[in-house]
PDB file of C-alpha atoms and ligand atoms in Angstrom:
ATOM      1  CA  MET A   1       8.171  43.280  80.648  1.00 78.00           C
ATOM      2  CA  MET A   2       6.317  40.253  79.322  1.00 86.00           C
ATOM      3  CA  ILE A   3       4.190  37.999  81.491  1.00 92.00           C
ATOM      4  CA  VAL A   4       2.747  34.642  80.435  1.00 90.00           C
ATOM      5  CA  LEU A   5      -0.815  34.400  81.739  1.00 92.00           C
ATOM      6  CA  SER A   6      -1.762  30.943  80.535  1.00 94.00           C
ATOM      7  CA  SER A   7      -0.624  28.340  78.026  1.00 95.00           C
ATOM      8  CA  ASP A   8      -1.318  25.057  76.297  1.00 97.00           C
ATOM      9  CA  THR A   9       0.508  22.732  73.920  1.00 98.00           C
ATOM     10  CA  VAL A  10      -0.811  20.869  70.897  1.00 98.00           C
ATOM     11  CA  ARG A  11       1.031  18.103  69.056  1.00 98.00           C
ATOM     12  CA  ILE A  12       0.795  18.085  65.298  1.00 98.00           C
ATOM     13  CA  VAL A  13       1.537  14.772  63.634  1.00 98.00           C
ATOM     14  CA  LYS A  14      -1.347  14.424  61.183  1.00 96.00           C
ATOM     15  CA  GLU A  15      -3.626  16.672  59.133  1.00 94.00           C
ATOM     16  CA  LEU A  16      -6.565  16.426  61.512  1.00 94.00           C
ATOM     17  CA  ASP A  17      -4.364  17.763  64.317  1.00 97.00           C
ATOM     18  CA  MET A  18      -4.239  21.025  62.362  1.00 96.00           C
ATOM     19  CA  VAL A  19      -8.008  21.356  62.734  1.00 95.00           C
ATOM     20  CA  VAL A  20      -7.804  20.685  66.484  1.00 96.00           C
ATOM     21  CA  PHE A  21      -4.967  23.202  66.806  1.00 98.00           C
ATOM     22  CA  ARG A  22      -6.781  25.940  64.845  1.00 97.00           C
ATOM     23  CA  ASN A  23      -9.859  25.475  67.040  1.00 96.00           C
ATOM     24  CA  ARG A  24      -7.768  25.631  70.216  1.00 98.00           C
ATOM     25  CA  LEU A  25      -6.075  28.809  69.009  1.00 98.00           C
ATOM     26  CA  LYS A  26      -9.455  30.296  68.204  1.00 98.00           C
ATOM     27  CA  GLU A  27     -10.601  29.608  71.789  1.00 97.00           C
ATOM     28  CA  PHE A  28      -7.560  31.459  73.134  1.00 98.00           C
ATOM     29  CA  ALA A  29      -8.128  34.388  70.775  1.00 98.00           C
ATOM     30  CA  VAL A  30     -11.766  34.650  71.846  1.00 97.00           C
ATOM     31  CA  LYS A  31     -10.729  34.414  75.505  1.00 97.00           C
ATOM     32  CA  ILE A  32      -8.576  37.564  75.258  1.00 97.00           C
ATOM     33  CA  GLY A  33     -11.210  39.386  73.205  1.00 97.00           C
ATOM     34  CA  MET A  34      -9.181  39.593  70.004  1.00 97.00           C
ATOM     35  CA  GLY A  35     -11.173  41.102  67.129  1.00 96.00           C
ATOM     36  CA  LEU A  36     -12.328  38.927  64.246  1.00 97.00           C
ATOM     37  CA  VAL A  37      -9.896  40.291  61.647  1.00 98.00           C
ATOM     38  CA  ASN A  38      -6.867  39.810  63.908  1.00 98.00           C
ATOM     39  CA  GLN A  39      -8.121  36.360  64.888  1.00 98.00           C
ATOM     40  CA  THR A  40      -8.438  35.403  61.242  1.00 98.00           C
ATOM     41  CA  LYS A  41      -4.963  36.715  60.408  1.00 98.00           C
ATOM     42  CA  LEU A  42      -3.365  34.890  63.339  1.00 98.00           C
ATOM     43  CA  ILE A  43      -5.102  31.578  62.694  1.00 98.00           C
ATOM     44  CA  THR A  44      -4.316  31.743  58.979  1.00 98.00           C
ATOM     45  CA  ALA A  45      -0.616  32.383  59.718  1.00 98.00           C
ATOM     46  CA  ALA A  46      -0.648  29.550  62.261  1.00 98.00           C
ATOM     47  CA  SER A  47      -2.299  27.251  59.727  1.00 98.00           C
ATOM     48  CA  GLU A  48       0.534  27.908  57.251  1.00 97.00           C
ATOM     49  CA  LEU A  49       3.229  27.219  59.844  1.00 98.00           C
ATOM     50  CA  SER A  50       1.603  24.043  61.141  1.00 98.00           C
ATOM     51  CA  ARG A  51       1.290  22.720  57.595  1.00 97.00           C
ATOM     52  CA  ASN A  52       4.974  23.476  56.931  1.00 97.00           C
ATOM     53  CA  MET A  53       5.873  21.619  60.111  1.00 98.00           C
ATOM     54  CA  LEU A  54       3.837  18.619  59.027  1.00 97.00           C
ATOM     55  CA  ARG A  55       5.001  18.632  55.425  1.00 96.00           C
ATOM     56  CA  TYR A  56       8.703  19.380  55.801  1.00 97.00           C
ATOM     57  CA  ALA A  57       9.504  18.129  59.302  1.00 98.00           C
ATOM     58  CA  GLY A  58       7.016  15.287  59.767  1.00 97.00           C
ATOM     59  CA  GLY A  59       5.246  17.152  62.570  1.00 98.00           C
ATOM     60  CA  GLY A  60       6.063  18.955  65.782  1.00 98.00           C
ATOM     61  CA  VAL A  61       4.697  20.691  68.835  1.00 98.00           C
ATOM     62  CA  VAL A  62       2.931  24.037  69.168  1.00 98.00           C
ATOM     63  CA  LEU A  63       2.899  26.107  72.337  1.00 98.00           C
ATOM     64  CA  ILE A  64       0.090  28.661  72.656  1.00 98.00           C
ATOM     65  CA  GLU A  65       0.552  31.381  75.282  1.00 98.00           C
ATOM     66  CA  ILE A  66      -1.514  34.324  76.419  1.00 97.00           C
ATOM     67  CA  ILE A  67       0.988  37.068  77.119  1.00 97.00           C
ATOM     68  CA  ASN A  68       0.767  40.529  78.579  1.00 95.00           C
ATOM     69  CA  GLY A  69       3.094  43.249  77.393  1.00 90.00           C
ATOM     70  CA  GLN A  70       2.984  46.610  75.627  1.00 80.00           C
ATOM     71  CA  ARG A  71       0.028  47.365  77.900  1.00 87.00           C
ATOM     72  CA  GLN A  72      -2.177  44.792  76.208  1.00 93.00           C
ATOM     73  CA  ASN A  73      -2.745  41.073  75.952  1.00 96.00           C
ATOM     74  CA  GLY A  74      -1.691  39.019  72.999  1.00 97.00           C
ATOM     75  CA  LEU A  75      -1.082  35.492  71.838  1.00 98.00           C
ATOM     76  CA  ARG A  76       2.362  34.029  71.307  1.00 98.00           C
ATOM     77  CA  VAL A  77       2.498  30.810  69.328  1.00 98.00           C
ATOM     78  CA  THR A  78       5.700  28.754  69.085  1.00 98.00           C
ATOM     79  CA  PHE A  79       6.157  25.980  66.516  1.00 98.00           C
ATOM     80  CA  THR A  80       8.967  23.557  67.298  1.00 98.00           C
ATOM     81  CA  ASP A  81      10.053  20.647  65.145  1.00 98.00           C
ATOM     82  CA  THR A  82      13.068  18.379  64.985  1.00 98.00           C
ATOM     83  CA  GLY A  83      13.013  18.103  61.202  1.00 98.00           C
ATOM     84  CA  PRO A  84      15.767  18.781  58.644  1.00 98.00           C
ATOM     85  CA  GLY A  85      15.988  22.520  59.348  1.00 98.00           C
ATOM     86  CA  ILE A  86      16.133  25.321  56.787  1.00 98.00           C
ATOM     87  CA  PRO A  87      19.561  25.841  55.166  1.00 97.00           C
ATOM     88  CA  ASP A  88      18.969  29.408  53.983  1.00 97.00           C
ATOM     89  CA  ILE A  89      16.366  31.267  56.035  1.00 97.00           C
ATOM     90  CA  LYS A  90      16.708  34.445  53.975  1.00 97.00           C
ATOM     91  CA  GLU A  91      15.799  32.539  50.816  1.00 96.00           C
ATOM     92  CA  ALA A  92      12.968  30.643  52.517  1.00 97.00           C
ATOM     93  CA  MET A  93      11.431  33.929  53.698  1.00 97.00           C
ATOM     94  CA  LYS A  94      11.163  35.240  50.123  1.00 96.00           C
ATOM     95  CA  ASP A  95       7.805  35.225  48.348  1.00 94.00           C
ATOM     96  CA  GLY A  96       7.834  32.413  45.818  1.00 92.00           C
ATOM     97  CA  PHE A  97      10.621  30.298  47.334  1.00 94.00           C
ATOM     98  CA  SER A  98       9.551  26.677  47.705  1.00 94.00           C
ATOM     99  CA  THR A  99      11.281  23.316  47.785  1.00 93.00           C
ATOM    100  CA  GLY A 100       7.836  21.682  47.779  1.00 88.00           C
ATOM    101  CA  LYS A 101       6.769  22.830  44.281  1.00 84.00           C
ATOM    102  CA  SER A 102       4.257  25.109  45.956  1.00 87.00           C
ATOM    103  CA  LEU A 103       3.647  28.863  45.905  1.00 87.00           C
ATOM    104  CA  GLY A 104       6.217  29.703  48.564  1.00 92.00           C
ATOM    105  CA  LEU A 105       3.718  31.918  50.348  1.00 94.00           C
ATOM    106  CA  GLY A 106       3.584  30.297  53.776  1.00 96.00           C
ATOM    107  CA  LEU A 107       6.543  31.861  55.582  1.00 97.00           C
ATOM    108  CA  PRO A 108       6.511  35.394  54.097  1.00 97.00           C
ATOM    109  CA  GLY A 109       2.692  35.474  54.184  1.00 97.00           C
ATOM    110  CA  ALA A 110       2.574  34.374  57.825  1.00 98.00           C
ATOM    111  CA  LYS A 111       5.104  37.086  58.703  1.00 98.00           C
ATOM    112  CA  ARG A 112       2.910  39.747  57.101  1.00 97.00           C
ATOM    113  CA  LEU A 113      -0.136  38.591  59.081  1.00 98.00           C
ATOM    114  CA  VAL A 114       1.310  38.870  62.597  1.00 98.00           C
ATOM    115  CA  SER A 115       2.828  41.549  64.854  1.00 97.00           C
ATOM    116  CA  ASP A 116       6.119  39.730  65.404  1.00 97.00           C
ATOM    117  CA  PHE A 117       7.810  36.807  63.661  1.00 98.00           C
ATOM    118  CA  GLU A 118      10.983  35.034  64.769  1.00 98.00           C
ATOM    119  CA  ILE A 119      12.597  32.063  63.111  1.00 98.00           C
ATOM    120  CA  LYS A 120      15.526  29.935  64.234  1.00 98.00           C
ATOM    121  CA  SER A 121      16.659  26.899  62.338  1.00 98.00           C
ATOM    122  CA  THR A 122      19.637  24.558  62.454  1.00 98.00           C
ATOM    123  CA  VAL A 123      20.246  22.112  59.633  1.00 98.00           C
ATOM    124  CA  GLY A 124      19.907  18.577  60.912  1.00 97.00           C
ATOM    125  CA  LYS A 125      18.405  19.740  64.220  1.00 97.00           C
ATOM    126  CA  GLY A 126      15.116  21.442  63.486  1.00 98.00           C
ATOM    127  CA  THR A 127      13.194  24.679  63.269  1.00 98.00           C
ATOM    128  CA  THR A 128      11.510  26.930  65.817  1.00 98.00           C
ATOM    129  CA  ILE A 129       9.187  29.726  64.709  1.00 98.00           C
ATOM    130  CA  THR A 130       7.534  32.104  67.161  1.00 98.00           C
ATOM    131  CA  ILE A 131       4.737  34.446  66.142  1.00 98.00           C
ATOM    132  CA  THR A 132       3.019  37.046  68.288  1.00 98.00           C
ATOM    133  CA  LYS A 133      -0.240  38.817  67.626  1.00 98.00           C
ATOM    134  CA  TRP A 134      -1.370  41.596  69.964  1.00 97.00           C
ATOM    135  CA  LYS A 135      -5.038  41.874  70.709  1.00 95.00           C
ATOM    136  CA  ASN A 136      -5.203  45.196  68.865  1.00 90.00           C
ATOM    137  CA  GLY A 137      -2.108  44.837  66.739  1.00 81.00           C
TER     138      GLY A 137
ATOM    139  CA  MET B   1     -14.302   9.634  55.510  1.00 59.00           C
ATOM    140  CA  ASP B   2     -16.157  12.960  55.460  1.00 75.00           C
ATOM    141  CA  LYS B   3     -17.554  14.131  52.176  1.00 83.00           C
ATOM    142  CA  ILE B   4     -18.956  17.475  51.115  1.00 90.00           C
ATOM    143  CA  PRO B   5     -22.247  17.056  49.223  1.00 92.00           C
ATOM    144  CA  ILE B   6     -22.545  18.469  45.722  1.00 95.00           C
ATOM    145  CA  LEU B   7     -26.029  19.565  44.648  1.00 95.00           C
ATOM    146  CA  LYS B   8     -27.201  19.880  41.065  1.00 95.00           C
ATOM    147  CA  ILE B   9     -29.554  22.776  40.421  1.00 92.00           C
ATOM    148  CA  GLY B  10     -30.524  23.091  36.763  1.00 91.00           C
ATOM    149  CA  HIS B  11     -27.360  23.767  34.773  1.00 92.00           C
ATOM    150  CA  PHE B  12     -25.355  24.438  37.909  1.00 95.00           C
ATOM    151  CA  LEU B  13     -23.574  22.594  40.656  1.00 97.00           C
ATOM    152  CA  MET B  14     -23.637  23.972  44.156  1.00 97.00           C
ATOM    153  CA  VAL B  15     -21.505  23.253  47.190  1.00 96.00           C
ATOM    154  CA  ALA B  16     -21.854  24.753  50.639  1.00 96.00           C
ATOM    155  CA  ILE B  17     -18.784  24.203  52.782  1.00 95.00           C
ATOM    156  CA  GLN B  18     -20.076  23.854  56.334  1.00 90.00           C
ATOM    157  CA  VAL B  19     -17.196  22.092  58.044  1.00 85.00           C
ATOM    158  CA  ASP B  20     -13.601  22.819  58.906  1.00 80.00           C
ATOM    159  CA  LEU B  21     -11.644  21.805  55.884  1.00 86.00           C
ATOM    160  CA  TYR B  22      -8.503  19.815  56.328  1.00 89.00           C
ATOM    161  CA  ASP B  23      -6.256  19.327  53.353  1.00 92.00           C
ATOM    162  CA  ARG B  24      -7.417  15.858  52.311  1.00 92.00           C
ATOM    163  CA  LEU B  25     -11.066  16.879  52.472  1.00 92.00           C
ATOM    164  CA  ALA B  26     -10.363  19.923  50.304  1.00 94.00           C
ATOM    165  CA  LEU B  27      -8.479  17.785  47.779  1.00 94.00           C
ATOM    166  CA  ASN B  28     -11.382  15.320  47.653  1.00 95.00           C
ATOM    167  CA  LEU B  29     -13.804  18.171  47.053  1.00 95.00           C
ATOM    168  CA  GLU B  30     -11.649  19.400  44.183  1.00 96.00           C
ATOM    169  CA  ALA B  31     -11.588  15.955  42.560  1.00 96.00           C
ATOM    170  CA  ASP B  32     -15.316  15.295  43.148  1.00 96.00           C
ATOM    171  CA  LEU B  33     -16.365  18.674  41.796  1.00 96.00           C
ATOM    172  CA  VAL B  34     -14.299  18.472  38.640  1.00 95.00           C
ATOM    173  CA  GLN B  35     -15.619  14.982  38.013  1.00 95.00           C
ATOM    174  CA  ALA B  36     -19.195  16.160  38.595  1.00 96.00           C
ATOM    175  CA  VAL B  37     -18.750  19.056  36.158  1.00 96.00           C
ATOM    176  CA  SER B  38     -17.515  16.679  33.511  1.00 94.00           C
ATOM    177  CA  LYS B  39     -20.244  14.097  34.158  1.00 95.00           C
ATOM    178  CA  THR B  40     -23.164  16.534  34.240  1.00 95.00           C
ATOM    179  CA  SER B  41     -21.812  19.043  31.699  1.00 93.00           C
ATOM    180  CA  ALA B  42     -22.706  21.722  34.221  1.00 95.00           C
ATOM    181  CA  LYS B  43     -22.379  25.296  33.003  1.00 95.00           C
ATOM    182  CA  GLY B  44     -21.528  26.768  36.362  1.00 96.00           C
ATOM    183  CA  VAL B  45     -20.202  25.945  39.810  1.00 96.00           C
ATOM    184  CA  LEU B  46     -21.210  27.863  42.891  1.00 97.00           C
ATOM    185  CA  ILE B  47     -19.205  27.439  46.094  1.00 97.00           C
ATOM    186  CA  ASP B  48     -20.646  28.927  49.255  1.00 97.00           C
ATOM    187  CA  ILE B  49     -17.884  29.640  51.779  1.00 96.00           C
ATOM    188  CA  SER B  50     -19.915  31.844  54.127  1.00 95.00           C
ATOM    189  CA  ALA B  51     -19.410  29.351  56.958  1.00 95.00           C
ATOM    190  CA  VAL B  52     -15.656  29.140  56.373  1.00 95.00           C
ATOM    191  CA  SER B  53     -13.629  31.215  58.817  1.00 94.00           C
ATOM    192  CA  ILE B  54     -10.129  30.368  57.572  1.00 95.00           C
ATOM    193  CA  VAL B  55      -8.854  30.235  53.996  1.00 95.00           C
ATOM    194  CA  ASP B  56      -5.107  29.680  53.958  1.00 94.00           C
ATOM    195  CA  SER B  57      -2.818  29.267  50.949  1.00 93.00           C
ATOM    196  CA  PHE B  58      -3.733  25.599  50.551  1.00 93.00           C
ATOM    197  CA  MET B  59      -7.476  26.165  50.537  1.00 93.00           C
ATOM    198  CA  GLY B  60      -7.053  29.239  48.335  1.00 93.00           C
ATOM    199  CA  ARG B  61      -5.105  27.225  45.835  1.00 92.00           C
ATOM    200  CA  ILE B  62      -7.798  24.532  45.776  1.00 94.00           C
ATOM    201  CA  LEU B  63     -10.457  27.147  45.001  1.00 94.00           C
ATOM    202  CA  GLY B  64      -8.272  28.444  42.175  1.00 93.00           C
ATOM    203  CA  ASN B  65      -7.731  24.926  40.843  1.00 93.00           C
ATOM    204  CA  ILE B  66     -11.462  24.198  40.834  1.00 94.00           C
ATOM    205  CA  ALA B  67     -12.129  27.397  38.869  1.00 94.00           C
ATOM    206  CA  GLY B  68      -9.296  26.685  36.440  1.00 93.00           C
ATOM    207  CA  MET B  69     -10.243  23.090  35.717  1.00 94.00           C
ATOM    208  CA  SER B  70     -13.958  23.861  35.458  1.00 93.00           C
ATOM    209  CA  LYS B  71     -13.121  26.569  32.938  1.00 92.00           C
ATOM    210  CA  VAL B  72     -11.404  23.968  30.772  1.00 94.00           C
ATOM    211  CA  LEU B  73     -14.653  21.976  30.959  1.00 94.00           C
ATOM    212  CA  ASP B  74     -16.582  25.099  29.951  1.00 94.00           C
ATOM    213  CA  ALA B  75     -18.085  25.905  33.353  1.00 95.00           C
ATOM    214  CA  ASP B  76     -17.736  29.178  35.284  1.00 94.00           C
ATOM    215  CA  THR B  77     -17.027  29.159  39.006  1.00 95.00           C
ATOM    216  CA  VAL B  78     -18.321  31.690  41.507  1.00 97.00           C
ATOM    217  CA  ILE B  79     -17.244  31.784  45.147  1.00 97.00           C
ATOM    218  CA  VAL B  80     -19.951  33.321  47.312  1.00 97.00           C
ATOM    219  CA  GLY B  81     -20.191  34.653  50.838  1.00 96.00           C
ATOM    220  CA  MET B  82     -16.520  35.138  51.644  1.00 96.00           C
ATOM    221  CA  GLN B  83     -16.304  36.700  55.107  1.00 96.00           C
ATOM    222  CA  PRO B  84     -14.691  40.174  55.045  1.00 96.00           C
ATOM    223  CA  ALA B  85     -12.004  39.095  57.537  1.00 97.00           C
ATOM    224  CA  VAL B  86     -11.093  36.216  55.227  1.00 96.00           C
ATOM    225  CA  ALA B  87     -10.872  38.525  52.205  1.00 94.00           C
ATOM    226  CA  ILE B  88      -8.621  40.971  54.085  1.00 95.00           C
ATOM    227  CA  THR B  89      -6.396  38.138  55.279  1.00 96.00           C
ATOM    228  CA  LEU B  90      -6.019  36.633  51.799  1.00 95.00           C
ATOM    229  CA  VAL B  91      -4.774  39.923  50.397  1.00 94.00           C
ATOM    230  CA  GLU B  92      -2.172  40.289  53.147  1.00 95.00           C
ATOM    231  CA  LEU B  93      -1.131  36.670  52.807  1.00 95.00           C
ATOM    232  CA  GLY B  94      -0.447  37.452  49.153  1.00 94.00           C
ATOM    233  CA  LEU B  95      -3.022  35.200  47.534  1.00 89.00           C
ATOM    234  CA  PRO B  96      -5.435  37.348  45.551  1.00 78.00           C
ATOM    235  CA  LEU B  97      -7.452  34.391  44.091  1.00 83.00           C
ATOM    236  CA  LYS B  98      -6.737  35.319  40.502  1.00 77.00           C
ATOM    237  CA  GLY B  99      -9.287  34.093  37.970  1.00 77.00           C
ATOM    238  CA  VAL B 100     -11.881  33.328  40.634  1.00 88.00           C
ATOM    239  CA  GLN B 101     -15.129  35.271  40.503  1.00 93.00           C
ATOM    240  CA  THR B 102     -16.809  36.206  43.747  1.00 95.00           C
ATOM    241  CA  ALA B 103     -20.313  37.320  44.727  1.00 96.00           C
ATOM    242  CA  LEU B 104     -21.864  38.511  47.977  1.00 95.00           C
ATOM    243  CA  ASN B 105     -24.316  35.652  48.439  1.00 96.00           C
ATOM    244  CA  VAL B 106     -25.851  32.609  46.774  1.00 95.00           C
ATOM    245  CA  GLU B 107     -28.574  34.655  45.090  1.00 95.00           C
ATOM    246  CA  LYS B 108     -26.126  37.117  43.536  1.00 96.00           C
ATOM    247  CA  GLY B 109     -23.846  34.258  42.546  1.00 96.00           C
ATOM    248  CA  MET B 110     -26.685  32.465  40.775  1.00 94.00           C
ATOM    249  CA  GLU B 111     -27.612  35.669  38.929  1.00 95.00           C
ATOM    250  CA  LEU B 112     -24.026  36.009  37.763  1.00 94.00           C
ATOM    251  CA  LEU B 113     -23.925  32.448  36.435  1.00 94.00           C
ATOM    252  CA  GLN B 114     -27.356  32.763  34.840  1.00 93.00           C
ATOM    253  CA  LYS B 115     -26.258  35.895  32.993  1.00 91.00           C
ATOM    254  CA  LYS B 116     -23.194  34.074  31.714  1.00 85.00           C
ATOM    255  CA  ILE B 117     -25.095  31.195  30.162  1.00 81.00           C
ATOM    256  CA  LYS B 118     -27.620  33.596  28.673  1.00 77.00           C
ATOM    257  CA  ILE B 119     -24.824  35.467  26.924  1.00 72.00           C
ATOM    258  CA  VAL B 120     -23.392  32.201  25.654  1.00 69.00           C
ATOM    259  CA  ASP B 121     -26.849  31.109  24.408  1.00 69.00           C
ATOM    260  CA  GLU B 122     -27.359  34.387  22.574  1.00 72.00           C
ATOM    261  CA  GLU B 123     -23.943  34.182  20.976  1.00 68.00           C
ATOM    262  CA  ALA B 124     -24.678  30.650  19.850  1.00 63.00           C
ATOM    263  CA  PHE B 125     -27.983  31.848  18.388  1.00 60.00           C
ATOM    264  CA  ASP B 126     -26.232  34.688  16.553  1.00 58.00           C
ATOM    265  CA  ASP B 127     -23.726  32.243  15.109  1.00 52.00           C
ATOM    266  CA  ASP B 128     -26.551  30.034  13.876  1.00 50.00           C
ATOM    267  CA  SER B 129     -28.342  32.871  12.179  1.00 46.00           C
ATOM    268  CA  THR B 130     -25.237  34.051  10.353  1.00 46.00           C
ATOM    269  CA  LEU B 131     -24.621  30.560   9.117  1.00 45.00           C
ATOM    270  CA  GLN B 132     -28.000  30.262   7.475  1.00 43.00           C
TER     271      GLN B 132
HETATM  272  N1  ATP C 201       9.434  23.534  59.445  1.00 54.31           N
HETATM  273  C1  ATP C 201      10.220  23.471  58.346  1.00 54.31           C
HETATM  274  N2  ATP C 201      11.249  22.579  58.283  1.00 54.31           N
HETATM  275  C2  ATP C 201      12.032  22.508  57.183  1.00 54.31           C
HETATM  276  N3  ATP C 201      11.870  23.300  56.097  1.00 54.31           N
HETATM  277  C3  ATP C 201      10.878  24.191  56.107  1.00 54.31           C
HETATM  278  C4  ATP C 201       9.992  24.336  57.212  1.00 54.31           C
HETATM  279  N4  ATP C 201       9.113  25.323  56.929  1.00 54.31           N
HETATM  280  C5  ATP C 201       9.426  25.772  55.713  1.00 54.31           C
HETATM  281  N5  ATP C 201      10.484  25.109  55.193  1.00 54.31           N
HETATM  282  C6  ATP C 201      11.153  25.365  53.892  1.00 54.31           C
HETATM  283  O1  ATP C 201      10.889  26.705  53.508  1.00 54.31           O
HETATM  284  C7  ATP C 201      10.301  26.753  52.202  1.00 54.31           C
HETATM  285  C8  ATP C 201       9.335  27.929  52.138  1.00 54.31           C
HETATM  286  O2  ATP C 201       8.189  27.683  52.975  1.00 54.31           O
HETATM  287  P1  ATP C 201       6.812  28.404  52.631  1.00 54.31           P
HETATM  288  O3  ATP C 201       5.784  27.957  53.583  1.00 54.31           O
HETATM  289  O4  ATP C 201       7.090  29.858  52.498  1.00 54.31           O
HETATM  290  O5  ATP C 201       6.483  27.859  51.174  1.00 54.31           O
HETATM  291  P2  ATP C 201       5.928  26.421  50.724  1.00 54.31           P
HETATM  292  O6  ATP C 201       5.467  25.635  51.897  1.00 54.31           O
HETATM  293  O7  ATP C 201       6.985  25.793  49.866  1.00 54.31           O
HETATM  294  O8  ATP C 201       4.689  26.840  49.823  1.00 54.31           O
HETATM  295  P3  ATP C 201       3.212  27.272  50.338  1.00 54.31           P
HETATM  296  O9  ATP C 201       3.325  27.519  51.810  1.00 54.31           O
HETATM  297  O10 ATP C 201       2.884  28.496  49.562  1.00 54.31           O
HETATM  298  O11 ATP C 201       2.358  26.119  50.006  1.00 54.31           O
HETATM  299  C9  ATP C 201       9.662  25.400  52.030  1.00 54.31           C
HETATM  300  O12 ATP C 201       9.534  25.059  50.656  1.00 54.31           O
HETATM  301  C10 ATP C 201      10.644  24.483  52.767  1.00 54.31           C
HETATM  302  O13 ATP C 201      11.745  24.184  51.943  1.00 54.31           O
HETATM  303 MG1   MG C 202       4.157  26.428  53.340  1.00 54.31          MG
END
């Protein structure tokens, strides 16, 4: 069973919002006593996903939740945008795939850095990505 | 607009990143540094990131760009003070900062750069002597 202990939302519509969001996420990670390496991995993954949201969907909303499950606390972070969506998720998740002439590291890299990664996207409707990092995971 | 100060120390340029970098600020730093290398003919660039807690793919790419462009202008770049958690994260992210030299701290970074220009000086001297 999974219980949500506390939550907050952050809107991301400009670059500086990413800084605010990363700091907020850091506060949550510190609050549950997450170790520095896991904190760094989570915030780095979240930084990638918030930039994608800004760059490809013109912004969106992030929900940060402290959850309890698997006998420990963790953070669940959900990125929701109403942008163009991703036509081929399997392709987008591959290292090196980019429509933005970039390295194509964001999505696959973020997945490697967290405990759980879920992506749902509908062309023309938007994209929702949920990542979870357990305190000790 | 925020700006990250660039210090000139002898033949080298030094930057200590003390603030949270957002993308525009990082891009400005890249442009300012490359311009400063070209203007001062610096032989080395030292970037202290010991106060930086997050390096994502964007920031990592900027560091790589700075090193690459400085190299074209004949300057070596050393990144110093990377936090262990940041180094671990970069590897897992899949961005191994190719072509970027690293050192533990400013002192070690300076030593590394100093050694480099010494070697170059000696080679230049050797070339001179063979010419004559
Ligand atoms: N929120 C989103 N909405 C629409 N498309 C997206 C979104 N996030 C990612 N994409 C698409 O997925 C591709 C892969 O994203 P990923 O973050 O892996 O790489 P990138 O952003 O292109 O490069 P990098 O992150 O290395 O700078 C993007 O090029 C883009 O086409
Ligand atoms: Mg990306």
